[in-house]
Coordinates of C-alpha atoms in Angstrom, one line a residue:
M712 CA 82.4 -147.9 53.7
F713 CA 86.3 -146.9 53.5
S714 CA 86.7 -144.6 50.4
S715 CA 90.0 -145.9 49.7
S716 CA 90.5 -144.3 46.3
E717 CA 92.5 -141.4 48.2
A718 CA 94.4 -143.5 50.4
Y719 CA 95.7 -146.5 48.3
A720 CA 96.1 -145.1 44.8
P721 CA 99.6 -145.1 45.2
G722 CA 99.9 -148.9 46.0
R723 CA 97.6 -150.1 43.5
A724 CA 100.1 -151.7 41.3
S725 CA 101.5 -153.9 44.0
G726 CA 98.7 -155.9 43.8
A727 CA 99.7 -157.7 40.7
G728 CA 102.7 -159.2 42.7
L729 CA 100.6 -160.3 45.5
A730 CA 97.9 -161.6 43.1
R731 CA 100.6 -164.3 42.3
M732 CA 100.5 -165.6 45.4
V733 CA 97.5 -168.0 46.0
P734 CA 95.3 -166.1 49.1
A735 CA 93.5 -169.5 50.1
A736 CA 97.4 -170.8 50.9
I737 CA 97.9 -167.7 52.7
L738 CA 94.9 -168.2 54.8
A739 CA 95.8 -172.0 55.6
L740 CA 99.1 -170.9 56.6
G741 CA 97.2 -168.5 59.3
A742 CA 94.7 -171.3 60.2
V743 CA 97.6 -174.0 60.5
L744 CA 99.8 -171.8 62.9
F745 CA 96.8 -170.5 64.9
A746 CA 95.8 -174.4 65.5
V747 CA 99.5 -175.4 66.3
N748 CA 100.1 -172.7 68.9
L749 CA 96.7 -173.8 70.7
W750 CA 97.4 -177.0 70.6
R751 CA 101.1 -176.4 71.9
N752 CA 99.6 -174.4 74.8
R753 CA 96.3 -176.0 75.4
F754 CA 97.5 -176.9 79.2
F755 CA 98.5 -173.3 79.7
L756 CA 96.6 -171.2 82.4
H757 CA 97.8 -168.3 85.0
D758 CA 97.8 -168.3 88.3
D759 CA 96.4 -164.6 88.1
A760 CA 93.2 -165.9 86.5
F761 CA 91.8 -166.8 89.8
I762 CA 92.3 -163.6 91.1
S763 CA 89.6 -162.5 88.9
L764 CA 87.8 -165.6 89.4
R765 CA 87.8 -165.2 93.4
Y766 CA 86.2 -161.5 92.6
A767 CA 83.3 -163.1 90.1
R768 CA 82.9 -165.9 92.8
N769 CA 82.1 -163.4 95.8
F770 CA 80.3 -161.4 93.7
A771 CA 77.9 -164.2 91.9
E772 CA 77.7 -165.7 95.8
Y773 CA 77.4 -162.7 97.8
G774 CA 77.2 -159.8 95.6
E775 CA 80.3 -158.2 96.4
L776 CA 83.1 -157.3 94.6
S777 CA 86.1 -158.2 97.0
W778 CA 89.0 -160.0 97.5
N779 CA 88.3 -160.6 101.1
L780 CA 84.7 -160.6 102.0
G781 CA 84.0 -157.1 103.8
D782 CA 86.9 -155.7 102.8
R783 CA 86.7 -153.4 99.6
V784 CA 90.1 -153.2 97.7
E785 CA 90.1 -153.3 93.7
G786 CA 92.7 -155.8 92.8
Y787 CA 91.5 -156.5 89.7
T788 CA 91.9 -154.2 86.4
N789 CA 89.3 -156.2 84.1
F790 CA 85.9 -154.8 85.8
L791 CA 84.0 -156.2 82.7
Y792 CA 85.7 -159.5 82.3
V793 CA 84.9 -160.2 85.9
L794 CA 81.2 -159.2 85.6
I795 CA 80.9 -161.7 82.3
S796 CA 82.6 -164.5 84.3
S797 CA 80.3 -164.0 87.4
G798 CA 77.4 -164.2 85.3
L799 CA 78.6 -167.6 83.8
L800 CA 79.5 -168.5 87.0
Q801 CA 75.9 -168.0 88.3
L802 CA 74.6 -170.3 85.6
G803 CA 76.7 -173.1 87.0
L804 CA 79.9 -173.5 84.5
D805 CA 83.2 -174.5 86.0
P806 CA 85.3 -171.4 86.6
V807 CA 88.2 -172.2 84.2
L808 CA 85.6 -173.4 81.3
A809 CA 83.8 -170.1 81.7
L810 CA 87.2 -168.0 81.0
R811 CA 88.1 -170.2 77.9
L812 CA 84.5 -169.7 76.4
I813 CA 84.7 -166.0 77.3
N814 CA 88.0 -165.9 75.5
A815 CA 87.2 -167.9 72.1
A816 CA 84.4 -165.5 71.7
A817 CA 86.8 -162.7 72.0
V818 CA 89.2 -164.4 69.7
A819 CA 86.2 -164.8 67.5
L820 CA 85.6 -161.2 67.6
L821 CA 89.0 -160.0 67.0
V822 CA 89.4 -162.0 64.0
A823 CA 85.9 -160.8 63.0
G824 CA 86.9 -157.4 63.2
V825 CA 90.1 -157.5 61.3
V826 CA 88.3 -159.3 58.5
Y827 CA 85.6 -156.5 58.2
G828 CA 88.3 -153.9 58.3
L829 CA 90.3 -155.8 55.6
R830 CA 87.2 -156.4 53.4
A831 CA 86.2 -152.6 53.9
L832 CA 89.9 -151.0 53.2
F833 CA 90.5 -153.7 50.3
P834 CA 87.2 -155.0 48.8
E835 CA 89.2 -156.4 45.5
R836 CA 92.4 -157.0 47.2
R837 CA 91.8 -160.7 48.0
G838 CA 95.8 -161.3 48.8
V839 CA 96.0 -158.2 51.1
Q840 CA 93.2 -159.6 52.8
A841 CA 94.3 -162.8 53.3
F842 CA 97.7 -161.3 54.5
G843 CA 96.1 -159.3 57.3
L844 CA 94.2 -162.3 58.2
A845 CA 97.2 -164.6 58.7
L846 CA 98.8 -162.0 60.6
I847 CA 96.2 -161.9 63.2
L848 CA 95.6 -165.6 63.3
G849 CA 99.3 -167.0 63.4
N850 CA 100.4 -164.9 66.5
V851 CA 101.3 -167.3 69.7
S852 CA 99.8 -164.7 71.8
A853 CA 96.1 -165.0 70.6
A854 CA 96.2 -168.9 71.0
V855 CA 98.2 -168.7 74.6
W856 CA 95.7 -166.1 76.2
L857 CA 92.8 -168.2 74.6
V858 CA 93.1 -170.4 77.2
G859 CA 95.5 -168.5 79.7
G860 CA 92.1 -167.1 81.7
L861 CA 92.7 -163.3 81.3
E862 CA 90.8 -160.4 79.8
A863 CA 93.5 -159.5 77.0
P864 CA 91.5 -161.2 74.0
L865 CA 88.3 -159.7 74.9
A866 CA 90.3 -156.1 74.9
A867 CA 92.1 -157.0 71.9
G868 CA 88.3 -157.5 70.3
F869 CA 86.9 -154.5 71.2
V870 CA 89.8 -152.2 70.2
T871 CA 89.8 -153.6 66.8
W872 CA 86.3 -153.1 66.4
G873 CA 86.6 -149.3 67.6
M874 CA 89.5 -148.9 65.3
V875 CA 87.8 -150.3 62.3
F876 CA 84.6 -147.9 62.8
L877 CA 87.0 -145.0 63.5
L878 CA 88.6 -145.4 59.9
Q879 CA 85.2 -146.1 58.6
A880 CA 84.0 -142.5 60.3
M881 CA 87.2 -141.0 59.0
A882 CA 86.6 -141.9 55.3
D883 CA 82.6 -141.2 55.5
D884 CA 83.3 -137.5 55.1
G885 CA 81.3 -136.0 52.1
S886 CA 82.9 -132.8 50.2
D887 CA 82.5 -129.7 52.1
T888 CA 79.8 -127.6 50.9
G889 CA 81.9 -124.3 51.5
N890 CA 80.0 -123.1 54.6
G891 CA 81.8 -124.4 56.8
R892 CA 79.2 -127.4 57.3
G893 CA 79.4 -131.0 56.2
T894 CA 77.0 -132.4 53.8
E895 CA 74.0 -134.7 55.1
H896 CA 76.0 -137.9 54.4
E897 CA 78.9 -136.3 56.5
T898 CA 77.2 -135.5 59.7
G899 CA 74.9 -138.4 59.5
H900 CA 76.3 -141.9 58.4
G901 CA 79.8 -140.7 59.8
V902 CA 78.2 -139.8 63.2
S903 CA 76.7 -143.2 63.7
D904 CA 80.0 -144.8 62.6
S905 CA 81.5 -142.4 65.2
I906 CA 79.0 -143.6 68.0
L907 CA 79.9 -147.3 67.1
A908 CA 83.5 -146.5 67.1
G909 CA 82.9 -144.8 70.5
S910 CA 80.8 -147.7 71.8
F911 CA 83.7 -150.4 71.4
F912 CA 86.1 -148.5 72.9
A913 CA 84.0 -147.7 76.0
L914 CA 83.7 -151.4 76.1
A915 CA 87.6 -152.1 75.9
V916 CA 88.2 -149.4 78.7
L917 CA 85.7 -151.3 81.2
T918 CA 87.6 -154.4 80.2
R919 CA 90.9 -152.8 80.6
P920 CA 91.6 -149.0 81.9
D921 CA 94.9 -148.9 79.6
G922 CA 92.1 -148.6 76.9
V923 CA 92.2 -145.1 77.7
V924 CA 95.8 -144.8 75.9
V925 CA 94.2 -146.0 72.5
V926 CA 91.2 -143.4 72.9
A927 CA 93.3 -140.6 73.4
A928 CA 95.6 -141.7 70.6
A929 CA 93.1 -142.5 68.1
F930 CA 91.1 -138.8 69.3
V931 CA 94.2 -136.8 68.2
A932 CA 95.0 -139.1 64.9
F933 CA 91.6 -138.6 64.0
L934 CA 91.4 -134.9 64.2
V935 CA 94.5 -134.6 62.3
A936 CA 94.0 -136.9 59.6
A937 CA 90.0 -137.0 58.8
R938 CA 88.9 -135.5 55.9
G939 CA 85.8 -132.9 55.6
S940 CA 85.6 -129.7 57.5
G941 CA 86.9 -128.8 61.0
R942 CA 83.7 -128.6 62.7
S943 CA 82.8 -132.4 61.1
R944 CA 86.0 -133.5 62.3
L945 CA 85.9 -131.9 65.8
L946 CA 82.1 -133.4 66.2
K947 CA 83.1 -136.8 65.3
A948 CA 86.1 -136.9 67.3
L949 CA 84.4 -136.0 70.4
V950 CA 81.7 -138.7 69.8
I951 CA 84.5 -141.2 69.4
A952 CA 86.5 -140.2 72.8
G953 CA 83.5 -138.6 74.5
I954 CA 81.5 -142.1 74.6
P955 CA 84.7 -143.8 76.5
F956 CA 85.6 -141.3 78.7
A957 CA 81.8 -140.8 79.5
V958 CA 81.7 -144.4 80.5
A959 CA 84.9 -144.3 82.5
A960 CA 84.1 -141.4 84.1
V961 CA 80.8 -143.0 85.7
H962 CA 83.0 -146.2 86.3
M963 CA 85.5 -143.7 88.2
G964 CA 82.7 -142.4 90.2
W965 CA 81.4 -146.0 91.0
R966 CA 84.9 -146.9 92.1
M967 CA 85.1 -144.0 94.1
A968 CA 81.8 -144.6 95.9
Y969 CA 82.5 -148.8 96.1
Y970 CA 86.4 -148.8 96.9
G971 CA 87.4 -145.0 98.0
D972 CA 90.0 -144.6 94.9
L973 CA 89.9 -143.1 91.9
V974 CA 92.1 -145.9 90.4
P975 CA 92.4 -149.8 91.0
N976 CA 94.7 -150.6 93.8
T977 CA 96.8 -152.4 91.3
F978 CA 97.9 -149.3 89.7
H979 CA 99.6 -148.0 93.0
A980 CA 100.8 -151.5 93.0
K981 CA 102.5 -151.7 89.8
V982 CA 103.6 -148.0 89.1
G983 CA 104.4 -146.6 92.5
L984 CA 108.0 -147.6 92.0
D985 CA 110.5 -145.1 90.2
L986 CA 110.8 -145.1 86.5
A987 CA 114.7 -146.5 86.3
H988 CA 113.2 -149.5 88.3
R989 CA 110.2 -150.1 85.9
L990 CA 112.2 -149.5 82.8
G991 CA 115.0 -152.3 84.1
K992 CA 113.8 -155.1 81.6
V993 CA 111.3 -153.6 79.4
G994 CA 113.5 -153.5 76.4
A995 CA 114.0 -157.3 76.3
Y996 CA 110.4 -157.5 76.7
L997 CA 109.3 -155.5 73.4
L998 CA 112.0 -157.4 71.5
K999 CA 111.0 -160.7 72.4
S1000 CA 107.2 -159.8 72.5
A1001 CA 107.6 -158.5 68.5
L1002 CA 109.9 -161.3 67.5
L1003 CA 108.2 -164.4 69.5
Y1004 CA 104.7 -163.9 70.6
L1005 CA 103.4 -160.9 68.5
P1006 CA 105.4 -160.8 65.2
V1007 CA 102.3 -158.8 64.1
L1008 CA 103.7 -155.5 66.1
A1009 CA 107.1 -156.2 64.1
C1010 CA 105.5 -156.4 60.7
G1011 CA 103.3 -153.4 61.5
G1012 CA 106.4 -151.6 62.3
L1013 CA 108.4 -152.7 59.5
G1014 CA 105.5 -151.7 57.1
L1015 CA 105.3 -148.3 58.6
L1016 CA 109.1 -148.0 57.7
A1017 CA 108.8 -149.5 54.2
A1018 CA 105.9 -147.3 53.1
A1019 CA 107.8 -143.9 54.9
A1020 CA 110.5 -144.8 52.9
Q1021 CA 108.9 -145.4 49.7
G1022 CA 107.2 -142.1 50.2
R1023 CA 103.9 -144.1 50.5
L1024 CA 102.4 -143.1 53.7
T1025 CA 98.6 -143.0 53.9
R1026 CA 96.2 -141.4 56.2
V1027 CA 95.1 -144.8 57.4
I1028 CA 98.6 -145.9 58.1
C1029 CA 99.4 -142.8 60.1
V1030 CA 95.9 -143.6 61.9
L1031 CA 96.9 -146.7 63.1
A1032 CA 100.7 -146.3 63.6
T1033 CA 99.8 -143.6 66.0
V1034 CA 97.5 -145.6 68.1
C1035 CA 100.0 -148.5 68.2
A1036 CA 102.7 -146.4 68.7
A1037 CA 101.1 -144.6 71.8
F1038 CA 100.2 -147.7 73.3
L1039 CA 103.8 -148.7 73.0
L1040 CA 105.2 -146.1 74.7
Y1041 CA 102.8 -146.8 77.6
V1042 CA 103.8 -150.4 77.9
V1043 CA 107.1 -148.7 78.1
W1044 CA 106.4 -146.6 80.5
S1045 CA 104.5 -148.9 82.8
G1046 CA 107.7 -151.3 82.6
G1047 CA 106.3 -154.4 80.6
D1048 CA 104.9 -157.3 81.8
H1049 CA 105.9 -160.6 83.5
M1050 CA 103.3 -162.6 81.9
A1051 CA 103.4 -165.0 79.2
A1052 CA 103.5 -164.4 75.3
A1053 CA 103.1 -160.4 75.5
R1054 CA 99.7 -160.4 77.2
V1055 CA 99.7 -156.6 77.9
L1056 CA 100.4 -155.9 74.3
L1057 CA 97.6 -158.0 72.6
P1058 CA 94.9 -155.4 72.8
V1059 CA 96.8 -153.6 69.7
S1060 CA 97.4 -157.0 68.0
G1061 CA 94.2 -155.9 65.5
P1062 CA 95.4 -152.5 64.7
A1063 CA 99.1 -153.7 64.1
A1064 CA 97.7 -156.2 61.4
L1065 CA 95.6 -153.3 60.0
L1066 CA 98.8 -151.8 60.0
A1067 CA 101.0 -154.4 57.9
A1068 CA 98.1 -154.9 55.6
A1069 CA 97.5 -151.1 54.5
A1070 CA 101.3 -150.8 54.5
L1071 CA 101.8 -153.6 52.0
A1072 CA 99.0 -152.1 50.0
A1073 CA 100.4 -148.9 49.3
M1074 CA 104.2 -150.5 48.8
R1075 CA 105.5 -150.7 45.1
P1076 CA 105.6 -154.4 43.9
P1077 CA 108.8 -155.7 44.5
Y1078 CA 108.9 -154.1 48.0
A1079 CA 105.6 -155.8 48.7
R1080 CA 106.3 -159.2 47.7
G1081 CA 109.4 -159.0 49.9
F1082 CA 107.5 -157.7 52.8
A1083 CA 105.0 -160.1 52.7
A1084 CA 107.0 -162.9 52.5
L1085 CA 109.3 -161.6 55.6
C1086 CA 106.2 -161.2 57.4
L1087 CA 104.8 -164.5 57.0
G1088 CA 108.1 -166.0 57.8
L1089 CA 108.1 -164.4 60.9
L1090 CA 105.1 -166.2 61.8
V1091 CA 106.5 -169.3 61.2
A1092 CA 109.5 -168.8 62.7
A1093 CA 107.8 -167.4 65.8
A1094 CA 105.6 -170.5 66.0
V1095 CA 108.7 -172.7 65.8
N1096 CA 111.0 -170.7 68.5
A1097 CA 108.4 -169.6 70.7
R1098 CA 108.3 -171.5 73.9
S1099 CA 105.1 -173.6 74.7
F1100 CA 103.3 -173.0 77.9
R1101 CA 101.8 -175.4 80.5
M1102 CA 99.6 -173.9 83.7
D1103 CA 102.4 -171.9 85.4
W1104 CA 103.9 -173.1 88.5
A1105 CA 102.3 -170.6 90.5
A1106 CA 98.8 -172.1 89.7
F1107 CA 100.0 -175.7 89.4
N1108 CA 101.4 -175.2 93.0
G1109 CA 98.8 -172.9 94.4
I1110 CA 95.7 -175.2 93.2
I1111 CA 97.4 -178.2 95.4
V1112 CA 98.2 -176.2 98.5
G1113 CA 94.9 -174.5 98.4
R1114 CA 93.0 -178.0 98.6
Y1115 CA 95.4 -179.0 101.2
I1116 CA 94.8 -175.8 103.5
E1117 CA 91.4 -175.7 103.4
Q1118 CA 91.2 -179.1 104.7
A1119 CA 93.9 -178.9 106.9
W1120 CA 93.8 -175.9 108.3
P1121 CA 91.4 -174.2 110.9
Q1122 CA 88.3 -172.1 109.2
D1123 CA 88.8 -168.4 108.9
S1124 CA 92.7 -168.6 109.3
L1125 CA 94.6 -165.2 108.4
V1126 CA 97.1 -166.3 105.8
A1127 CA 99.7 -164.3 104.5
L1128 CA 101.0 -165.1 100.9
N1129 CA 102.1 -163.7 97.3
T1130 CA 100.3 -166.3 95.5
A1131 CA 97.1 -164.1 95.1
G1132 CA 95.2 -166.0 92.9
S1133 CA 94.9 -170.2 92.8
T1134 CA 95.4 -170.7 96.4
P1135 CA 93.0 -168.2 97.8
F1136 CA 90.4 -169.5 95.4
F1137 CA 90.8 -173.2 95.9
A1138 CA 90.7 -172.5 99.6
P1139 CA 87.8 -170.2 100.1
S1140 CA 87.2 -170.7 103.7
H1141 CA 90.3 -168.6 104.9
R1142 CA 91.1 -164.6 104.5
Y1143 CA 94.4 -163.7 103.2
I1144 CA 96.8 -160.8 103.1
D1145 CA 98.2 -160.4 99.7
M1146 CA 102.1 -159.8 100.5
L1147 CA 102.7 -158.2 97.2
G1148 CA 99.8 -155.6 97.6
L1149 CA 97.8 -156.2 94.4
N1150 CA 94.8 -156.9 97.0
D1151 CA 96.3 -154.8 99.9
R1152 CA 95.9 -151.0 99.9
T1153 CA 98.4 -150.4 102.9
I1154 CA 101.0 -152.6 100.7
A1155 CA 100.2 -151.1 97.5
T1156 CA 100.3 -147.1 98.3
R1157 CA 103.6 -147.6 100.4
A1158 CA 106.2 -144.8 99.2
N1159 CA 110.1 -145.1 99.6
V1160 CA 110.0 -148.7 98.9
P1161 CA 113.4 -150.4 99.1
K1162 CA 115.1 -152.8 96.9
L1163 CA 116.1 -155.8 98.6
A1164 CA 114.9 -158.8 96.7
R1165 CA 115.8 -160.3 93.5
R1166 CA 112.5 -160.4 92.0
Q1167 CA 111.2 -157.1 93.2
A1168 CA 112.4 -156.1 89.0
M1169 CA 109.3 -158.2 87.8
P1170 CA 106.6 -156.1 86.9
G1171 CA 103.9 -156.1 89.8
H1172 CA 106.1 -157.6 92.2
G1173 CA 108.1 -154.6 93.7
K1174 CA 106.2 -154.0 96.8
G1175 CA 106.1 -155.5 100.5
D1176 CA 105.7 -154.3 103.9
G1177 CA 107.1 -156.9 106.5
A1178 CA 106.6 -154.8 109.4
Y1179 CA 102.9 -154.1 108.3
V1180 CA 102.2 -158.0 107.8
L1181 CA 103.4 -158.8 111.3
S1182 CA 101.2 -156.3 112.6
R1183 CA 98.5 -158.2 111.3
A1184 CA 99.6 -161.2 113.3
P1185 CA 98.8 -163.8 110.6
G1186 CA 98.2 -167.5 111.7
Y1187 CA 100.2 -168.7 108.9
V1188 CA 103.0 -167.0 106.4
I1189 CA 103.8 -168.7 102.9
L1190 CA 106.9 -167.1 101.8
G1191 CA 108.0 -167.2 98.2
G1192 CA 106.2 -169.0 96.0
A1193 CA 102.9 -170.8 96.0
E1194 CA 104.8 -173.6 97.5
G1195 CA 106.4 -171.6 100.4
I1196 CA 110.5 -171.3 101.1
A1197 CA 112.6 -171.0 104.1
V1198 CA 112.7 -167.4 105.5
T1199 CA 116.6 -167.8 105.0
E1200 CA 115.8 -167.7 100.8
A1201 CA 113.9 -164.7 101.4
R1202 CA 116.1 -162.5 99.5
N1203 CA 115.6 -164.2 96.1
W1204 CA 112.1 -164.0 96.2
F1205 CA 110.1 -160.8 97.4
L1206 CA 110.3 -157.5 99.6
T1207 CA 108.1 -158.8 102.6
G1208 CA 110.2 -162.1 103.2
V1209 CA 113.5 -160.1 103.3
E1210 CA 112.1 -157.8 105.7
L1211 CA 110.1 -160.6 108.0
S1212 CA 113.4 -162.0 108.3
Q1213 CA 115.2 -159.1 109.8
L1214 CA 112.4 -158.6 112.4
P1215 CA 113.1 -160.4 115.9
E1216 CA 109.5 -161.0 116.3
F1217 CA 109.0 -163.2 113.4
S1218 CA 111.6 -165.5 114.5
E1219 CA 110.2 -165.6 118.0
C1220 CA 106.5 -166.0 116.8
Y1221 CA 106.7 -168.4 114.0
R1222 CA 108.0 -171.7 113.5
K1223 CA 108.4 -173.6 109.8
R1224 CA 106.6 -176.4 109.0
T1225 CA 107.1 -178.4 106.0
V1226 CA 104.9 -181.1 104.5
A1227 CA 104.8 -183.3 101.5
L1228 CA 101.8 -182.9 99.0
E1229 CA 101.0 -185.8 96.4
V1230 CA 100.3 -184.2 92.9
P1231 CA 96.3 -185.2 92.3
A1232 CA 95.3 -187.4 89.4
D1233 CA 93.5 -184.6 87.7
M1234 CA 96.6 -182.2 87.9
A1235 CA 99.3 -184.3 86.6
R1236 CA 98.4 -183.5 82.7
F1237 CA 99.2 -180.0 83.2
R1238 CA 102.9 -180.9 84.6
P1239 CA 103.6 -184.2 83.6
G1240 CA 106.4 -185.9 85.6
A1241 CA 105.7 -183.4 88.6
G1242 CA 106.4 -185.1 91.8
P1243 CA 105.5 -184.3 95.4
I1244 CA 105.5 -180.7 96.3
P1245 CA 107.5 -179.9 99.5
F1246 CA 105.1 -177.4 101.0
T1247 CA 106.6 -175.0 103.3
F1248 CA 104.9 -172.8 105.7
Y1249 CA 105.3 -170.9 109.1
V1250 CA 102.8 -171.1 111.6
R1251 CA 102.7 -168.8 114.6
V1252 CA 102.9 -170.0 118.1
C1253 CA 102.7 -166.8 120.1
V1254 CA 99.3 -166.0 121.5

């Protein structure tokens, strides 16, 4: 277990202040906030979940990890999540239910990891344990993405357990024997914890490739902060990082053989734009995330600053802070995320909760009480002020449009569209061109991309190629969102539409059609009051 005698001796007195609080009340607050957040967001589902499900279904039914059968492009970044989803689909589960079962188990895994870590770090500090657990339960993001249909909760669970076993390996060092070799305890039990840490990190990397950022930061932090001989630290650090990097290397080799690329196609689509373009809105994204959807990040940062100001930084605080900071820098570099509720930051919510708890334990009593009250207040304020999410419009309209075109359009039609999730999933008899490039190699790898459309600033929505799409001669083109727009409105949406509007061949060979689609009874609960959808599309008239 963790050796807390060295790490937390400065802050033991702070427990007296926190002990006057009732741990059960703190836990109850966290549980109530989780329940409220889950209830408020129970109708949420993101369109991108159906991208993963299309790959999962094609793998379950045809043994092919592809978006369009026969066209091998890796338009997903959640390999393990897709495989698990595919397995559940093979068992006959409803697709959306399958994703929510995975994420419910993932949130349970995340919470269990935080509980284990808190009990190991603070075996006699019930107040600190309750505080840390409330921080992870009370975040809006965890509840939103339990039902949202993407892999962030699973990545968060694996990262948290990896960090817990890393901290345990860091504290498992026996005293140095003086001959450069560790004791039997140091090289035995500590290595087993390192293997467990590396194994969970490997699962995190298979769930999301950006897990390698956590692994790299953890490797460096462990080398610097772990006790014991240099040989012991290096051995365990190599195990912790070596397992996930070896797994990543094998996966990369398979990817190269299967898809012909070393990185997912989504990497090209999302980061192929210049840094200034990616950084345009990342500051506002981080601020909103830390205050409304993942206040545990704000608490971790504030706790780090408070502990540093009091001269009470510990090895554990420094390791957790290093991992969280490295991941935040990666998110800044990548430009953030357009999805709801800080999805891309959720994987480090577990380490952030442990960081905040470790900082609390190290503080002097007056500061500890104020810090705990501030963080719990942030949780309550976030639950009150954060918006509640329903099924996003892309998914809602896309499902209805997909059902319509599956019945109304000739089978095996080639359809160009931007909504790559729900519409293709609910119209599986057609083939598609993803005009944003996530599932299209040509668009994703386009260089020197012009900035002509307003929504190009959204992460993952910056690319397009009107000339390429036109060269494919799709039978149908759906511009803008899932419900479609007129080409004259293209500048308010995405690049491909703007470029098509400038090509004479498009106006010569395509005619606009509009159909009013009624909202089916089974969809009404997701968007109460939604009226008929005016579905606008373009049909090719040239032979």
